[in-house]
CSV table of C-alpha atoms in Angstrom, one decimal:
chain,number,residue,atom,x,y,z
A,1,MET,CA,-23.7,-5.4,-13.4
A,2,GLY,CA,-20.6,-5.1,-15.6
A,3,ILE,CA,-17.4,-3.5,-14.4
A,4,PRO,CA,-14.8,-1.8,-16.6
A,5,PHE,CA,-11.4,-3.4,-16.7
A,6,LEU,CA,-8.8,-1.0,-18.2
A,7,ARG,CA,-5.0,-1.0,-18.5
A,8,VAL,CA,-4.5,2.6,-17.4
A,9,VAL,CA,-7.2,4.6,-15.7
A,10,PRO,CA,-5.9,7.9,-14.3
A,11,PRO,CA,-8.7,9.1,-12.0
A,12,PRO,CA,-9.1,12.9,-11.5
A,13,LEU,CA,-8.4,14.3,-8.1
A,14,PRO,CA,-11.2,16.5,-6.8
A,15,ARG,CA,-9.1,19.1,-5.2
A,16,GLU,CA,-5.9,19.5,-7.2
A,17,PRO,CA,-5.4,18.5,-10.8
A,18,ARG,CA,-2.6,16.0,-11.3
A,19,ALA,CA,0.5,17.5,-13.0
A,20,THR,CA,0.8,16.5,-16.6
A,21,SER,CA,3.6,13.9,-17.0
A,22,ASP,CA,4.4,11.0,-19.2
A,23,VAL,CA,6.3,9.3,-16.4
A,24,PRO,CA,4.3,7.4,-13.7
A,25,THR,CA,5.4,7.9,-10.1
A,26,LEU,CA,6.0,4.1,-9.7
A,27,GLN,CA,6.2,1.7,-12.7
A,28,ALA,CA,6.7,-2.1,-12.9
A,29,GLU,CA,7.7,-3.3,-16.3
A,30,ASP,CA,7.6,-7.1,-17.0
A,31,VAL,CA,8.7,-7.9,-13.5
A,32,THR,CA,9.6,-11.6,-12.9
A,33,ILE,CA,10.8,-12.5,-9.4
A,34,GLU,CA,12.2,-15.8,-8.3
A,35,TYR,CA,13.4,-17.3,-5.0
A,36,ARG,CA,16.0,-20.1,-4.9
A,37,THR,CA,15.7,-22.9,-2.4
A,38,PRO,CA,18.1,-25.8,-1.9
A,39,GLU,CA,15.7,-28.0,-4.0
A,40,ARG,CA,14.4,-25.7,-6.7
A,41,VAL,CA,13.7,-22.3,-8.1
A,42,VAL,CA,10.3,-20.8,-7.1
A,43,ARG,CA,8.8,-18.2,-9.4
A,44,ALA,CA,6.8,-15.7,-7.4
A,45,THR,CA,5.7,-13.3,-10.2
A,46,ASP,CA,5.7,-13.7,-14.0
A,47,ARG,CA,6.1,-10.6,-16.2
A,48,VAL,CA,3.9,-8.3,-14.1
A,49,SER,CA,3.5,-4.7,-15.3
A,50,PHE,CA,1.6,-1.8,-13.8
A,51,ASP,CA,1.8,2.0,-13.4
A,52,VAL,CA,1.1,3.9,-10.2
A,53,LEU,CA,0.2,7.5,-10.9
A,54,GLU,CA,0.7,10.5,-8.6
A,55,GLY,CA,-2.0,10.4,-5.9
A,56,ASP,CA,-3.2,6.9,-6.7
A,57,ARG,CA,-4.5,4.5,-4.1
A,58,PHE,CA,-3.2,1.5,-6.1
A,59,VAL,CA,-4.1,-2.0,-4.7
A,60,LEU,CA,-2.4,-5.3,-5.5
A,61,LEU,CA,-5.1,-7.9,-4.9
A,62,GLY,CA,-4.7,-11.6,-5.1
A,63,PRO,CA,-4.7,-14.9,-3.1
A,64,SER,CA,-1.9,-16.0,-0.8
A,65,GLY,CA,1.2,-16.9,-2.7
A,66,CYS,CA,0.5,-14.8,-5.8
A,67,GLY,CA,3.5,-12.6,-5.2
A,68,LYS,CA,1.8,-9.3,-4.2
A,69,SER,CA,3.9,-8.8,-1.1
A,70,THR,CA,7.0,-9.7,-3.1
A,71,LEU,CA,6.2,-7.0,-5.6
A,72,LEU,CA,5.8,-4.5,-2.8
A,73,LYS,CA,9.2,-5.5,-1.4
A,74,ALA,CA,10.7,-5.1,-4.8
A,75,ALA,CA,9.2,-1.6,-5.1
A,76,ALA,CA,10.7,-0.9,-1.7
A,77,GLY,CA,14.1,-2.0,-2.9
A,78,PHE,CA,14.4,-5.1,-0.7
A,79,VAL,CA,14.1,-7.7,-3.5
A,80,THR,CA,15.7,-7.6,-6.9
A,81,PRO,CA,13.7,-8.8,-9.9
A,82,ARG,CA,15.2,-11.7,-11.9
A,83,SER,CA,14.0,-9.7,-15.0
A,84,GLY,CA,12.1,-6.6,-15.7
A,85,HIS,CA,12.4,-3.3,-13.9
A,86,ILE,CA,10.7,-1.2,-11.2
A,87,ARG,CA,11.2,2.5,-11.6
A,88,LEU,CA,10.5,5.5,-9.4
A,89,ASP,CA,10.1,8.8,-11.2
A,90,GLY,CA,11.8,7.1,-14.2
A,91,ALA,CA,14.8,5.9,-12.3
A,92,THR,CA,15.4,2.1,-11.7
A,93,VAL,CA,14.9,1.1,-8.0
A,94,SER,CA,18.0,-0.7,-6.9
A,95,GLU,CA,17.9,-0.3,-3.1
A,96,PRO,CA,15.7,0.9,-0.2
A,97,GLY,CA,15.4,4.7,0.3
A,98,PRO,CA,13.4,7.3,2.3
A,99,ASP,CA,11.3,8.0,-0.8
A,100,ARG,CA,9.5,4.6,-0.2
A,101,ILE,CA,8.4,3.8,3.3
A,102,VAL,CA,6.8,0.5,4.2
A,103,VAL,CA,4.1,-0.2,6.8
A,104,PHE,CA,3.8,-3.9,7.5
A,105,GLN,CA,1.1,-5.8,9.3
A,106,GLU,CA,3.2,-6.9,12.2
A,107,PHE,CA,2.7,-5.0,15.5
A,108,ASP,CA,6.3,-5.5,16.6
A,109,GLN,CA,7.7,-3.1,13.9
A,110,LEU,CA,8.0,-0.4,16.7
A,111,PRO,CA,11.2,-0.6,18.8
A,112,PRO,CA,9.7,-1.3,22.3
A,113,TRP,CA,12.4,0.8,24.1
A,114,LYS,CA,11.4,4.0,22.3
A,115,THR,CA,8.4,6.1,23.1
A,116,VAL,CA,5.7,6.7,20.5
A,117,LYS,CA,7.2,10.1,19.7
A,118,ALA,CA,10.8,8.7,19.5
A,119,ASN,CA,9.5,5.9,17.2
A,120,VAL,CA,8.1,8.5,14.8
A,121,MET,CA,11.2,10.7,15.1
A,122,PHE,CA,13.7,7.9,14.5
A,123,PRO,CA,13.8,7.6,10.7
A,124,LEU,CA,13.7,11.4,10.4
A,125,ARG,CA,16.9,11.6,12.5
A,126,ALA,CA,18.5,8.5,11.1
A,127,SER,CA,18.2,9.8,7.5
A,128,ARG,CA,19.5,13.2,8.7
A,129,LEU,CA,16.5,14.9,7.0
A,130,LEU,CA,15.7,17.2,10.0
A,131,SER,CA,17.2,18.6,13.2
A,132,ARG,CA,16.1,17.1,16.5
A,133,ARG,CA,13.7,20.0,17.1
A,134,GLN,CA,12.3,19.8,13.5
A,135,ALA,CA,11.9,16.0,13.8
A,136,GLU,CA,10.0,16.4,17.1
A,137,GLU,CA,7.7,19.0,15.7
A,138,ARG,CA,6.9,16.9,12.6
A,139,ALA,CA,6.4,13.7,14.8
A,140,LEU,CA,4.0,15.5,17.0
A,141,HIS,CA,2.1,16.9,14.0
A,142,TYR,CA,1.6,13.5,12.4
A,143,LEU,CA,0.7,11.9,15.8
A,144,ASP,CA,-2.0,14.5,16.1
A,145,LYS,CA,-3.2,13.6,12.6
A,146,VAL,CA,-3.7,9.9,13.6
A,147,GLY,CA,-5.3,10.8,16.9
A,148,LEU,CA,-2.4,9.8,19.2
A,149,ALA,CA,-1.0,13.2,20.3
A,150,ASP,CA,-1.9,12.2,23.9
A,151,PHE,CA,0.2,9.1,23.7
A,152,ALA,CA,3.5,10.7,22.5
A,153,ASP,CA,5.3,9.7,25.7
A,154,ALA,CA,3.8,6.2,25.9
A,155,TYR,CA,5.7,3.0,25.0
A,156,PRO,CA,4.4,0.5,22.4
A,157,HIS,CA,3.6,-2.3,24.9
A,158,THR,CA,0.9,0.0,26.4
A,159,LEU,CA,-0.9,0.4,23.0
A,160,SER,CA,-3.5,-1.7,21.3
A,161,GLY,CA,-2.8,-3.3,17.9
A,162,GLY,CA,-4.7,-0.6,16.1
A,163,MET,CA,-2.9,2.1,17.9
A,164,LYS,CA,0.5,0.6,17.0
A,165,GLN,CA,-0.5,0.6,13.4
A,166,ARG,CA,-1.5,4.3,13.7
A,167,VAL,CA,2.0,5.0,15.1
A,168,ALA,CA,3.5,3.1,12.1
A,169,ILE,CA,1.4,5.1,9.7
A,170,ALA,CA,2.3,8.4,11.4
A,171,ARG,CA,6.0,7.4,11.2
A,172,ALA,CA,5.7,6.6,7.5
A,173,LEU,CA,3.8,9.8,6.6
A,174,ALA,CA,6.2,11.9,8.6
A,175,MET,CA,8.9,10.9,6.2
A,176,GLN,CA,6.8,12.4,3.4
A,177,PRO,CA,7.7,9.6,1.0
A,178,ARG,CA,7.1,9.7,-2.8
A,179,VAL,CA,5.2,6.4,-2.3
A,180,LEU,CA,3.7,4.9,0.9
A,181,LEU,CA,3.9,1.1,0.7
A,182,MET,CA,1.5,-0.9,2.9
A,183,ASP,CA,1.7,-4.7,3.1
A,184,GLU,CA,-1.6,-6.0,4.5
A,185,PRO,CA,-1.4,-3.5,7.3
A,186,PHE,CA,-4.8,-4.3,8.9
A,187,ALA,CA,-4.9,-8.0,8.3
A,188,ALA,CA,-4.1,-8.9,12.0
A,189,LEU,CA,-6.7,-6.5,13.4
A,190,ASP,CA,-10.2,-7.4,14.5
A,191,ALA,CA,-13.0,-6.5,12.1
A,192,LEU,CA,-14.2,-3.4,13.9
A,193,THR,CA,-10.6,-2.0,14.3
A,194,ARG,CA,-9.8,-2.9,10.7
A,195,ARG,CA,-12.8,-0.8,9.5
A,196,ARG,CA,-11.8,2.1,11.7
A,197,MET,CA,-8.2,2.0,10.3
A,198,GLN,CA,-9.6,1.9,6.7
A,199,GLU,CA,-11.6,5.0,7.5
A,200,GLU,CA,-8.6,6.8,9.0
A,201,LEU,CA,-6.4,5.9,6.1
A,202,LEU,CA,-8.8,7.3,3.6
A,203,SER,CA,-9.2,10.4,5.8
A,204,LEU,CA,-5.5,10.9,5.8
A,205,TRP,CA,-5.3,10.5,2.0
A,206,GLU,CA,-8.0,13.1,1.6
A,207,GLU,CA,-5.9,15.5,3.5
A,208,PHE,CA,-2.4,14.7,2.2
A,209,ARG,CA,-3.1,13.1,-1.2
A,210,PHE,CA,0.0,10.8,-0.9
A,211,THR,CA,0.6,8.1,-3.5
A,212,LEU,CA,-0.2,4.7,-2.0
A,213,LEU,CA,0.7,1.1,-3.1
A,214,PHE,CA,-1.5,-1.2,-0.9
A,215,VAL,CA,-1.4,-5.0,-0.7
A,216,THR,CA,-4.4,-7.1,0.5
A,217,HIS,CA,-6.0,-10.4,-0.1
A,218,SER,CA,-9.4,-9.0,0.8
A,219,ILE,CA,-11.7,-8.1,-2.1
A,220,GLU,CA,-13.8,-5.9,0.1
A,221,GLU,CA,-10.8,-4.0,1.5
A,222,ALA,CA,-9.4,-3.5,-2.0
A,223,LEU,CA,-12.7,-1.9,-3.2
A,224,VAL,CA,-12.9,0.3,0.0
A,225,VAL,CA,-9.2,1.5,-0.1
A,226,GLY,CA,-8.3,1.5,-3.7
A,227,ASN,CA,-9.2,3.7,-6.7
A,228,ARG,CA,-7.3,1.3,-9.0
A,229,ILE,CA,-6.9,-2.4,-8.4
A,230,LEU,CA,-4.6,-4.9,-10.1
A,231,LEU,CA,-5.8,-8.5,-10.0
A,232,LEU,CA,-3.1,-11.1,-9.7
A,233,SER,CA,-3.5,-14.8,-10.5
A,234,PRO,CA,-2.7,-17.6,-8.1
A,235,HIS,CA,1.0,-18.7,-8.0
A,236,PRO,CA,2.9,-17.5,-9.9
A,237,GLY,CA,1.4,-14.1,-9.9
A,238,ARG,CA,0.4,-12.8,-13.3
A,239,VAL,CA,-1.7,-9.8,-14.2
A,240,ARG,CA,-5.3,-10.9,-14.8
A,241,ALA,CA,-7.0,-7.5,-15.0
A,242,GLU,CA,-7.0,-3.9,-13.8
A,243,LEU,CA,-10.1,-2.4,-12.3
A,244,ASP,CA,-11.1,1.2,-12.1
A,245,ALA,CA,-12.6,1.2,-8.5
A,246,GLN,CA,-13.2,4.9,-8.2
A,247,ALA,CA,-16.9,4.5,-7.8
A,248,TYR,CA,-16.6,2.2,-4.7
A,249,GLY,CA,-15.6,3.0,-1.1
A,250,LEU,CA,-17.0,3.0,2.4
A,251,HIS,CA,-20.1,4.7,1.2
A,252,SER,CA,-21.0,1.8,-1.1
A,253,LEU,CA,-20.5,-1.1,1.3
A,254,GLY,CA,-23.4,-3.5,1.2
A,255,SER,CA,-24.9,-2.0,-1.9
A,256,PRO,CA,-26.0,-4.4,-4.7
A,257,GLU,CA,-23.4,-2.8,-7.0
A,258,PHE,CA,-20.6,-3.4,-4.4
A,259,GLN,CA,-21.6,-7.0,-3.9
A,260,SER,CA,-21.9,-7.7,-7.6
A,261,THR,CA,-18.5,-6.3,-8.2
A,262,SER,CA,-17.0,-8.3,-5.3
A,263,GLN,CA,-18.5,-11.5,-6.8
A,264,ARG,CA,-17.2,-10.7,-10.3
A,265,ILE,CA,-13.7,-10.1,-8.9
A,266,HIS,CA,-13.8,-13.4,-7.1
A,267,ARG,CA,-14.7,-15.2,-10.3
A,268,LEU,CA,-11.9,-13.4,-12.2
A,269,LEU,CA,-9.3,-14.4,-9.5
A,270,PHE,CA,-10.3,-18.0,-9.0
A,271,ASP,CA,-12.8,-19.3,-11.5
A,272,GLU,CA,-12.2,-18.0,-15.0
A,273,PRO,CA,-9.2,-19.2,-17.0
A,274,ALA,CA,-6.7,-16.5,-17.9
A,275,ALA,CA,-7.4,-16.9,-21.6
A,276,SER,CA,-10.9,-15.6,-21.1
A,277,LEU,CA,-10.0,-12.5,-19.3
A,278,ALA,CA,-9.4,-10.4,-22.4
A,279,ALA,CA,-13.2,-10.5,-22.9
A,280,ALA,CA,-13.9,-9.3,-19.4
């Protein structure tokens, strides 16, 4: 079964139409990122371009070492491109900010001396966005949304890995960022918990329609989570293709179409020379 690869595929939102705008929410334009070591210069990405539109679940997919996490860190403002630009609402990203919140895969991203509620409140108070009472109300609201209202006064060491990730997601959503950045957030979880977290993430997106930039090396997860997928070549990361994945999700797992698309993506990532991709 063939799959359409397009440069820009703005999918319609079922509930609310996307506001008309010529400016993507997040835009990468010819982004090249390099790291310097004592021995040499390592190029992580090479002239990568993509547009993340309002309400997208945009996935960066590729093998280890292709620069996908580096691109996410650049979008967060932690890494400066050697050349090219990353823009948020048309303005060049030059530093981290509360409009871009990152959820990492590590479970120790929660300060262990703070309760669950205090962990969610912390960035709200540190950024001086809300009063203490307002921050507490918002923290409890989002903890309820991720099913952890009963654990508000618990400490991180008492939680499972999946529960810690739900706290991290609640903390990120409580900031109401322009873009939620997730760097392989479920990679360290067991298979059953990972599937549950994917379900919960999609459920939260259905409710809040936040803009998501999601990094994974799992083809299946990319098709489940994303409505648009950017395929990156092995090191250094270059754009191979962009996939409209709107038709796929949890409902299509195991179907012949899902399996066929997974196999096709694998071939595009690993087997087919870059020169042949224009015909894909």
